[in-house]
Tab-separated table of C-alpha atoms in Angstrom:
chain	number	residue	atom	x	y	z
A	1	UNK	CA	-49.728	-176.156	2.981
A	2	UNK	CA	-46.761	-174.676	1.171
A	3	UNK	CA	-43.642	-173.523	3.074
A	4	UNK	CA	-42.258	-170.261	1.729
A	5	UNK	CA	-38.861	-170.652	0.070
A	6	UNK	CA	-37.460	-167.847	2.184
A	7	UNK	CA	-37.770	-169.867	5.430
A	8	UNK	CA	-35.310	-172.734	4.541
A	9	UNK	CA	-32.842	-170.225	3.172
A	10	UNK	CA	-33.005	-168.227	6.396
A	11	UNK	CA	-32.522	-171.353	8.524
A	12	UNK	CA	-29.500	-172.419	6.472
A	13	UNK	CA	-27.987	-168.989	6.878
A	14	UNK	CA	-28.460	-169.156	10.661
A	15	UNK	CA	-26.679	-172.548	10.816
A	16	UNK	CA	-23.728	-171.278	8.778
A	17	UNK	CA	-23.399	-168.214	10.947
A	18	UNK	CA	-23.624	-170.235	14.161
A	19	UNK	CA	-20.701	-172.531	13.243
A	20	UNK	CA	-17.911	-169.922	13.303
A	21	UNK	CA	-19.375	-168.345	16.420
A	22	UNK	CA	-19.307	-171.710	18.145
A	23	UNK	CA	-15.740	-172.369	16.994
A	24	UNK	CA	-14.569	-169.059	18.364
A	25	UNK	CA	-16.424	-169.724	21.589
A	26	UNK	CA	-14.544	-173.020	22.057
A	27	UNK	CA	-11.116	-171.494	21.348
A	28	UNK	CA	-10.513	-173.028	17.887
A	29	UNK	CA	-9.009	-176.165	19.375
A	30	UNK	CA	-7.296	-178.536	16.968
A	31	UNK	CA	-8.317	-182.167	17.385
A	32	UNK	CA	-5.523	-184.206	15.851
A	33	UNK	CA	-7.392	-187.448	16.236
A	34	UNK	CA	-9.500	-186.657	13.137
A	35	UNK	CA	-8.738	-185.693	9.547
A	36	UNK	CA	-10.563	-182.380	9.735
A	37	UNK	CA	-9.203	-179.753	7.382
A	38	UNK	CA	-10.106	-176.710	9.458
A	39	UNK	CA	-8.137	-173.774	8.077
A	40	UNK	CA	-6.974	-172.035	11.275
A	41	UNK	CA	-3.842	-169.887	11.324
A	42	UNK	CA	-1.195	-169.752	14.114
A	43	UNK	CA	-1.883	-166.073	14.630
A	44	UNK	CA	-5.454	-166.693	15.759
A	45	UNK	CA	-5.682	-166.527	19.557
A	46	UNK	CA	-6.745	-169.626	21.406
A	47	UNK	CA	-5.508	-172.162	18.849
A	48	UNK	CA	-4.688	-175.406	20.656
A	49	UNK	CA	-2.737	-178.493	19.679
A	50	UNK	CA	-2.770	-181.378	22.155
A	51	UNK	CA	-1.088	-184.681	21.361
A	52	UNK	CA	-0.206	-185.624	24.934
A	53	UNK	CA	-1.048	-189.255	25.738
A	54	UNK	CA	-3.313	-190.067	28.643
A	55	UNK	CA	-0.793	-192.565	30.031
A	56	UNK	CA	1.619	-190.825	32.398
A	57	UNK	CA	4.022	-193.794	32.341
A	58	UNK	CA	6.015	-192.219	29.500
A	59	UNK	CA	7.899	-189.826	31.760
A	60	UNK	CA	11.205	-191.240	30.514
A	61	UNK	CA	10.329	-190.518	26.891
A	62	UNK	CA	12.041	-187.392	25.491
A	63	UNK	CA	9.776	-184.328	25.497
A	64	UNK	CA	9.129	-182.887	22.034
A	65	UNK	CA	7.757	-179.380	21.526
A	66	UNK	CA	6.741	-177.830	18.210
A	67	UNK	CA	7.072	-174.068	18.710
A	68	UNK	CA	5.034	-173.138	15.642
A	69	UNK	CA	5.118	-172.455	11.921
A	70	UNK	CA	6.369	-169.210	10.384
A	71	UNK	CA	4.333	-168.453	7.231
A	72	UNK	CA	5.247	-165.126	5.552
A	73	UNK	CA	2.927	-165.648	2.530
A	74	UNK	CA	-0.855	-165.542	2.855
A	75	UNK	CA	-1.345	-168.815	0.970
A	76	UNK	CA	0.916	-170.584	3.463
A	77	UNK	CA	-0.759	-168.938	6.472
A	78	UNK	CA	-4.137	-170.286	5.343
A	79	UNK	CA	-2.765	-173.847	5.579
A	80	UNK	CA	-0.791	-173.314	8.801
A	81	UNK	CA	-3.079	-175.330	11.087
A	82	UNK	CA	-3.020	-178.317	8.726
A	83	UNK	CA	0.772	-178.205	8.532
A	84	UNK	CA	1.124	-177.959	12.317
A	85	UNK	CA	-1.161	-180.956	12.754
A	86	UNK	CA	0.726	-183.067	10.239
A	87	UNK	CA	4.160	-182.138	11.595
A	88	UNK	CA	3.140	-182.913	15.173
A	89	UNK	CA	1.565	-186.231	14.190
A	90	UNK	CA	4.658	-187.160	12.183
A	91	UNK	CA	6.977	-186.504	15.140
A	92	UNK	CA	4.859	-188.410	17.667
A	93	UNK	CA	4.211	-191.313	15.270
A	94	UNK	CA	7.924	-192.153	15.504
A	95	UNK	CA	7.264	-193.551	18.972
A	96	UNK	CA	10.481	-191.987	20.249
A	97	UNK	CA	9.095	-188.744	21.722
A	98	UNK	CA	6.193	-187.517	23.812
A	99	UNK	CA	4.329	-184.336	22.906
A	100	UNK	CA	5.215	-181.742	25.544
A	101	UNK	CA	2.862	-178.843	24.816
A	102	UNK	CA	0.736	-177.091	22.234
A	103	UNK	CA	1.786	-173.917	20.373
A	104	UNK	CA	-0.735	-172.039	22.498
A	105	UNK	CA	0.968	-173.256	25.689
A	106	UNK	CA	4.364	-172.387	24.233
A	107	UNK	CA	3.216	-168.874	23.336
A	108	UNK	CA	1.854	-168.294	26.853
A	109	UNK	CA	4.984	-169.583	28.576
A	110	UNK	CA	7.488	-167.767	26.363
A	111	UNK	CA	5.423	-164.545	26.249
A	112	UNK	CA	7.419	-161.814	24.488
A	113	UNK	CA	10.192	-164.280	23.549
A	114	UNK	CA	7.856	-166.360	21.375
A	115	UNK	CA	8.304	-164.508	18.066
A	116	UNK	CA	12.110	-164.541	18.351
A	117	UNK	CA	12.066	-168.248	19.194
A	118	UNK	CA	9.756	-169.058	16.267
A	119	UNK	CA	12.217	-167.462	13.823
A	120	UNK	CA	15.376	-168.793	15.485
A	121	UNK	CA	17.550	-171.317	13.651
A	122	UNK	CA	20.650	-171.388	15.882
A	123	UNK	CA	21.489	-173.236	19.092
A	124	UNK	CA	22.478	-169.975	20.766
A	125	UNK	CA	18.896	-168.668	20.733
A	126	UNK	CA	17.077	-172.003	21.126
A	127	UNK	CA	18.913	-173.222	24.235
A	128	UNK	CA	17.172	-170.848	26.649
A	129	UNK	CA	13.601	-171.534	25.398
A	130	UNK	CA	14.257	-175.279	25.471
A	131	UNK	CA	15.389	-174.984	29.086
A	132	UNK	CA	12.378	-172.859	30.000
A	133	UNK	CA	9.976	-175.323	28.341
A	134	UNK	CA	11.903	-178.384	29.597
A	135	UNK	CA	12.011	-179.653	26.015
A	136	UNK	CA	14.526	-182.312	25.081
A	137	UNK	CA	13.807	-181.738	21.374
A	138	UNK	CA	12.504	-178.354	20.178
A	139	UNK	CA	11.393	-177.728	16.593
A	140	UNK	CA	10.674	-174.474	14.744
A	141	UNK	CA	9.438	-174.497	11.131
A	142	UNK	CA	9.025	-172.090	8.202
A	143	UNK	CA	6.790	-172.537	5.132
A	144	UNK	CA	7.564	-170.025	2.389
A	145	UNK	CA	8.111	-169.488	-1.320
A	146	UNK	CA	11.718	-169.941	-2.424
A	147	UNK	CA	13.451	-170.297	-5.771
A	148	UNK	CA	12.603	-173.992	-5.900
A	149	UNK	CA	8.933	-173.316	-5.106
A	150	UNK	CA	7.133	-173.873	-1.818
A	151	UNK	CA	9.627	-175.079	0.770
A	152	UNK	CA	9.241	-176.238	4.347
A	153	UNK	CA	12.319	-175.912	6.557
A	154	UNK	CA	12.319	-177.437	10.028
A	155	UNK	CA	15.055	-176.782	12.612
A	156	UNK	CA	15.221	-179.253	15.510
A	157	UNK	CA	17.288	-178.351	18.562
A	158	UNK	CA	18.814	-181.278	20.499
A	159	UNK	CA	19.266	-180.064	24.072
A	160	UNK	CA	21.449	-183.052	25.037
A	161	UNK	CA	24.101	-182.205	22.468
A	162	UNK	CA	23.352	-178.470	22.043
A	163	UNK	CA	23.138	-178.745	18.237
A	164	UNK	CA	20.510	-177.852	15.611
A	165	UNK	CA	19.508	-180.194	12.753
A	166	UNK	CA	17.790	-178.857	9.621
A	167	UNK	CA	15.327	-180.744	7.399
A	168	UNK	CA	14.112	-179.368	4.031
A	169	UNK	CA	11.170	-180.506	1.900
A	170	UNK	CA	9.897	-178.813	-1.297
A	171	UNK	CA	6.558	-179.036	-3.076
A	172	UNK	CA	4.284	-177.334	-5.585
A	173	UNK	CA	1.446	-176.198	-3.364
A	174	UNK	CA	0.976	-175.831	0.407
A	175	UNK	CA	-2.392	-177.593	0.035
A	176	UNK	CA	-0.751	-180.681	-1.456
A	177	UNK	CA	-1.351	-183.567	0.979
A	178	UNK	CA	1.645	-185.509	-0.373
A	179	UNK	CA	3.836	-182.482	0.315
A	180	UNK	CA	2.525	-182.291	3.873
A	181	UNK	CA	2.985	-185.989	4.568
A	182	UNK	CA	6.518	-185.962	3.162
A	183	UNK	CA	7.460	-183.181	5.578
A	184	UNK	CA	5.821	-185.032	8.484
A	185	UNK	CA	7.691	-188.222	7.589
A	186	UNK	CA	10.960	-186.284	7.436
A	187	UNK	CA	10.402	-184.879	10.922
A	188	UNK	CA	9.447	-188.337	12.211
A	189	UNK	CA	12.721	-189.757	10.881
A	190	UNK	CA	14.584	-186.963	12.668
A	191	UNK	CA	12.868	-187.914	15.947
A	192	UNK	CA	13.855	-191.549	15.377
A	193	UNK	CA	17.512	-190.486	15.056
A	194	UNK	CA	17.596	-188.137	18.040
A	195	UNK	CA	15.108	-189.567	20.524
A	196	UNK	CA	16.707	-191.347	23.500
A	197	UNK	CA	14.852	-192.528	26.629
A	198	UNK	CA	15.626	-190.385	29.660
A	199	UNK	CA	17.153	-191.573	32.921
A	200	UNK	CA	15.777	-190.480	36.296
A	201	UNK	CA	18.248	-189.334	38.939
A	202	UNK	CA	17.085	-188.971	42.539
A	203	UNK	CA	19.512	-187.307	44.963
A	204	UNK	CA	18.837	-187.330	48.724
A	205	UNK	CA	20.900	-184.830	50.753
A	206	UNK	CA	21.067	-184.385	54.531
A	207	UNK	CA	21.594	-180.610	54.125
A	208	UNK	CA	18.430	-178.786	52.951
A	209	UNK	CA	20.432	-175.827	51.560
A	210	UNK	CA	22.809	-177.915	49.439
A	211	UNK	CA	22.961	-177.072	45.698
A	212	UNK	CA	22.794	-180.117	43.402
A	213	UNK	CA	24.419	-179.869	39.961
A	214	UNK	CA	25.023	-182.279	37.102
A	215	UNK	CA	27.693	-180.853	34.845
A	216	UNK	CA	26.768	-177.186	34.328
A	217	UNK	CA	23.063	-177.749	34.976
A	218	UNK	CA	21.650	-176.915	38.424
A	219	UNK	CA	18.984	-179.466	39.336
A	220	UNK	CA	17.804	-177.746	42.512
A	221	UNK	CA	18.395	-177.255	46.234
A	222	UNK	CA	18.237	-180.083	48.770
A	223	UNK	CA	16.849	-183.471	47.752
A	224	UNK	CA	15.870	-183.420	44.057
A	225	UNK	CA	14.643	-185.690	41.286
A	226	UNK	CA	15.285	-184.941	37.618
A	227	UNK	CA	15.074	-186.440	34.136
A	228	UNK	CA	18.488	-186.498	32.473
A	229	UNK	CA	19.930	-187.756	29.205
A	230	UNK	CA	21.682	-191.124	29.387
A	231	UNK	CA	25.452	-191.234	29.520
A	232	UNK	CA	28.269	-190.233	31.862
A	233	UNK	CA	27.528	-187.306	34.174
A	234	UNK	CA	29.404	-185.558	36.981
A	235	UNK	CA	27.322	-185.041	40.102
A	236	UNK	CA	28.348	-182.198	42.419
A	237	UNK	CA	26.681	-181.266	45.722
A	238	UNK	CA	27.909	-178.190	47.598
A	239	UNK	CA	26.836	-176.158	50.616
A	240	UNK	CA	28.381	-173.409	52.688
A	241	UNK	CA	30.541	-174.694	55.593
A	242	UNK	CA	30.344	-178.279	54.267
A	243	UNK	CA	32.893	-180.281	52.318
A	244	UNK	CA	31.757	-180.660	48.659
A	245	UNK	CA	30.584	-184.034	47.373
A	246	UNK	CA	31.331	-185.241	43.835
A	247	UNK	CA	30.583	-188.498	42.041
A	248	UNK	CA	30.770	-189.714	38.446
A	249	UNK	CA	27.514	-191.345	37.323
A	250	UNK	CA	26.762	-193.606	34.392
A	251	UNK	CA	23.086	-193.117	33.545
A	252	UNK	CA	21.471	-195.822	31.430
A	253	UNK	CA	18.468	-195.177	29.137
A	254	UNK	CA	15.214	-195.775	31.005
A	255	UNK	CA	16.971	-196.443	34.325
A	256	UNK	CA	16.381	-194.837	37.706
A	257	UNK	CA	19.449	-193.922	39.745
A	258	UNK	CA	19.367	-193.046	43.466
A	259	UNK	CA	22.252	-191.366	45.302
A	260	UNK	CA	22.418	-190.830	49.070
A	261	UNK	CA	24.636	-187.865	49.993
A	262	UNK	CA	25.807	-187.322	53.573
A	263	UNK	CA	27.735	-184.060	53.762
A	264	UNK	CA	30.202	-183.341	56.579
A	265	UNK	CA	31.198	-180.022	58.090
A	266	UNK	CA	34.546	-178.830	56.749
A	267	UNK	CA	37.457	-177.561	58.931
A	268	UNK	CA	38.719	-178.780	62.372
A	269	UNK	CA	36.428	-180.847	64.532
A	270	UNK	CA	34.740	-179.019	67.413
A	271	UNK	CA	36.291	-179.281	70.885
A	272	UNK	CA	35.121	-182.040	73.181
A	273	UNK	CA	34.151	-181.431	76.841
A	274	UNK	CA	37.590	-182.475	78.158
A	275	UNK	CA	39.419	-180.161	75.753
A	276	UNK	CA	37.193	-177.264	76.693
A	277	UNK	CA	37.757	-177.809	80.462
A	278	UNK	CA	41.532	-178.098	80.020
A	279	UNK	CA	41.645	-174.932	77.888
A	280	UNK	CA	39.547	-173.037	80.442
A	281	UNK	CA	41.773	-174.162	83.324
A	282	UNK	CA	44.897	-173.118	81.421
A	283	UNK	CA	43.440	-169.668	80.769
A	284	UNK	CA	42.376	-169.182	84.381
A	285	UNK	CA	45.799	-170.181	85.713
A	286	UNK	CA	47.622	-167.975	83.231
A	287	UNK	CA	49.392	-170.867	81.469
A	288	UNK	CA	50.825	-174.321	82.180
A	289	UNK	CA	50.609	-175.343	85.891
A	290	UNK	CA	53.962	-175.078	87.710
A	291	UNK	CA	54.057	-178.777	88.531
A	292	UNK	CA	54.037	-179.503	84.774
A	293	UNK	CA	57.059	-177.281	84.063
A	294	UNK	CA	60.464	-179.072	83.790
A	295	UNK	CA	62.310	-176.172	85.464
A	296	UNK	CA	60.756	-177.097	88.831
A	297	UNK	CA	62.349	-180.537	88.783
A	298	UNK	CA	65.755	-179.296	87.614
A	299	UNK	CA	65.705	-176.815	90.522
A	300	UNK	CA	64.999	-179.681	92.968
A	301	UNK	CA	67.891	-181.682	91.482
A	302	UNK	CA	70.175	-178.648	91.867
A	303	UNK	CA	69.170	-178.251	95.538
A	304	UNK	CA	69.831	-181.933	96.190
A	305	UNK	CA	73.306	-181.580	94.645
A	306	UNK	CA	74.008	-178.563	96.834
A	307	UNK	CA	72.895	-180.507	99.928
A	308	UNK	CA	75.083	-183.497	99.081
A	309	UNK	CA	78.018	-181.178	98.433
A	310	UNK	CA	77.486	-179.479	101.797
A	311	UNK	CA	77.453	-182.823	103.643
A	312	UNK	CA	80.569	-184.009	101.873
A	313	UNK	CA	82.315	-180.692	102.538
A	314	UNK	CA	81.506	-180.915	106.257
A	315	UNK	CA	82.922	-184.437	106.391
A	316	UNK	CA	86.131	-183.237	104.700
A	317	UNK	CA	86.372	-180.376	107.195
A	318	UNK	CA	86.199	-182.830	110.106
A	319	UNK	CA	89.070	-184.860	108.680
A	320	UNK	CA	91.032	-181.674	108.121
A	321	UNK	CA	90.503	-180.581	111.716
A	322	UNK	CA	91.910	-183.882	112.971
A	323	UNK	CA	94.929	-183.690	110.690
A	324	UNK	CA	97.047	-182.060	113.471
A	325	UNK	CA	99.475	-183.234	116.247
A	326	UNK	CA	97.004	-182.844	119.092
A	327	UNK	CA	98.985	-184.820	121.763
A	328	UNK	CA	102.435	-183.333	120.840
A	329	UNK	CA	104.031	-186.683	120.093
A	330	UNK	CA	105.243	-185.495	116.665
A	331	UNK	CA	102.704	-187.585	114.645
A	332	UNK	CA	99.494	-186.449	112.834
A	333	UNK	CA	96.343	-188.155	114.170
A	334	UNK	CA	95.013	-189.223	110.683
A	335	UNK	CA	96.527	-191.589	108.209
A	336	UNK	CA	97.742	-190.610	104.800
A	337	UNK	CA	94.840	-192.459	103.120
A	338	UNK	CA	92.279	-190.598	105.230
A	339	UNK	CA	93.900	-187.320	104.343
A	340	UNK	CA	93.821	-188.075	100.595
A	341	UNK	CA	90.179	-189.216	100.783
A	342	UNK	CA	89.208	-186.071	102.615
A	343	UNK	CA	90.906	-183.953	99.975
A	344	UNK	CA	88.980	-185.777	97.226
A	345	UNK	CA	85.714	-185.287	99.112
A	346	UNK	CA	86.459	-181.604	99.457
A	347	UNK	CA	87.033	-181.249	95.730
A	348	UNK	CA	83.840	-183.197	94.927
A	349	UNK	CA	81.866	-181.169	97.456
A	350	UNK	CA	83.074	-177.974	95.835
A	351	UNK	CA	81.995	-179.257	92.395
A	352	UNK	CA	78.566	-180.280	93.709
A	353	UNK	CA	78.052	-176.955	95.410
A	354	UNK	CA	79.012	-174.990	92.317
A	355	UNK	CA	77.139	-177.200	89.833
A	356	UNK	CA	74.059	-177.616	92.005
A	357	UNK	CA	73.974	-173.922	92.740
A	358	UNK	CA	74.205	-173.096	89.030
A	359	UNK	CA	71.411	-175.552	88.123
A	360	UNK	CA	69.208	-174.241	90.916
A	361	UNK	CA	69.793	-170.627	89.970
A	362	UNK	CA	69.119	-171.329	86.297
A	363	UNK	CA	65.943	-173.289	87.041
A	364	UNK	CA	64.601	-170.607	89.363
A	365	UNK	CA	65.351	-167.988	86.723
A	366	UNK	CA	63.556	-170.162	84.125
A	367	UNK	CA	60.509	-170.389	86.393
A	368	UNK	CA	60.362	-166.705	87.273
A	369	UNK	CA	61.695	-164.853	84.251
A	370	UNK	CA	60.778	-166.929	81.161
A	371	UNK	CA	56.950	-166.762	80.514
A	372	UNK	CA	55.122	-170.067	80.281
A	373	UNK	CA	53.471	-171.169	77.005
A	374	UNK	CA	50.202	-173.046	76.619
A	375	UNK	CA	50.949	-176.074	74.506
A	376	UNK	CA	48.609	-178.438	72.790
A	377	UNK	CA	48.447	-181.888	74.353
A	378	UNK	CA	51.096	-184.122	72.835
A	379	UNK	CA	49.953	-187.378	71.207
A	380	UNK	CA	50.217	-190.520	73.277
A	381	UNK	CA	53.675	-192.108	73.127
A	382	UNK	CA	55.562	-188.888	72.290
A	383	UNK	CA	57.878	-186.758	74.420
A	384	UNK	CA	57.284	-183.016	74.638
A	385	UNK	CA	60.020	-180.496	73.857
A	386	UNK	CA	60.013	-179.215	77.463
A	387	UNK	CA	60.644	-182.692	78.905
A	388	UNK	CA	63.480	-183.313	76.445
A	389	UNK	CA	65.078	-179.999	77.430
A	390	UNK	CA	64.781	-180.854	81.120
A	391	UNK	CA	66.548	-184.177	80.672
A	392	UNK	CA	69.277	-182.470	78.632
A	393	UNK	CA	69.901	-179.866	81.379
A	394	UNK	CA	70.071	-182.464	84.136
A	395	UNK	CA	72.381	-184.824	82.321
A	396	UNK	CA	74.622	-182.294	80.654
A	397	UNK	CA	74.704	-179.594	83.350
A	398	UNK	CA	74.667	-181.471	86.660
A	399	UNK	CA	76.139	-184.928	86.237
C-alpha cells in the first residue's frame, strides 16, 4: 500500500507549527545549562534567565544582576538572547558572584523604571535600582554598530564603592561566537576584580521601635540581620526618648558579627518612692517643716540669752539695793568688790537682754515674714546653706 506524499508533508508542517506554540506556552525560558541557540529577543514577554544555584549556602557571595541588553539594530536584537546567556555565564563562571535574578524578574520589579535603568551608564541613576534589587554588582549592556564595527559595552555598578566600571569589546558580527565569548570573559574578569564575600551583621535591640543604621544605610527597625560589604562601618541605633548607641565595627569577608544593644532612657532618672513621699509632704505642708528651719533655733538661743540677762540683772539689782547705810553707822553694807561685781553683772545683763532680744526678734521675723523654700535634699556629708547661715547668726550676732 502506498502512502500519499501529501501526508508526510502535512505531518511535518504540524510539528513545525507546534514547536513555536509550545515555546510561547512555556514562556520562552532560557536554559543556560545547554548550548541551545534559540534566537529570543529581550523585548519578548516572558523571557527568563535563571542561573541561581540550588545551594543556599552562598548567601555571603555578592549578588550579581544583569539588567538586560540594549540592541538598537535589528541584527543585534536577533542575537540578544544568546548574548545575555553568554554574559551571564561569563559573570557567574568567575566564582566570585551569585546570580541574583533574571531580566524578566528585573523588569517586573523595576516596572516603569526598567527602560531608564537599561540605558543608564552613571552611578547616579544606577544606585537606586541596585538598592531596590539588593544587587551588589549591577550590569547593563549595549550591543550596537559603531565606527569600529559591532561593539558591546558593559557598565557594571559597584554598590559598595558607588562607582561604575566600563568594559568594551568589538567584533565583526553579532553572531560570531568568538566575539561573544570574549565579551563574556571580559565581564568575568570584572567580577573577579570587584567581587568580595559579604559579611553578615545581626543586631539585637531591646527597643522594638529603634532605627538601626550602618553609615547612611538604614537596615531596619528593631532587631535586624543584613548582608554588608566587608570593612569598617559605623553602627548607629536610635529611638525616641532613649540615648543613642554608636559603635565602630570591623566586618571581615565571610564573617558573621553579632551586636547586643541595650538602650537606656535619656534624661533624669524617675523619682523613687521615698522622693515622691517627701515631695508630697512638702507640698501639703506648704514648704519646709518649721522644725527644719534654722530661724527656730536662733530664736530659742535669743530667748535663752534674754533669760540669762534677766537673771543677772536681778542679781545686780539685789546688790544695788543693799549698797546703802541701813543701820545708820556711816558704812555701806556691801564691800567694794561686791559693788564692782554687781556693776559688771548689770552691764553684762544689759548686753544679753539687748543682744538676745535682737536675735529673737530677727529670728521670729525670719520665720513669719520670709517665705520658706523647698530645697532638694543635700548630699550626705555636706552642710546646707540654711544651716551655715544659722551658725553664722548665732556666733556673730549673739556671742
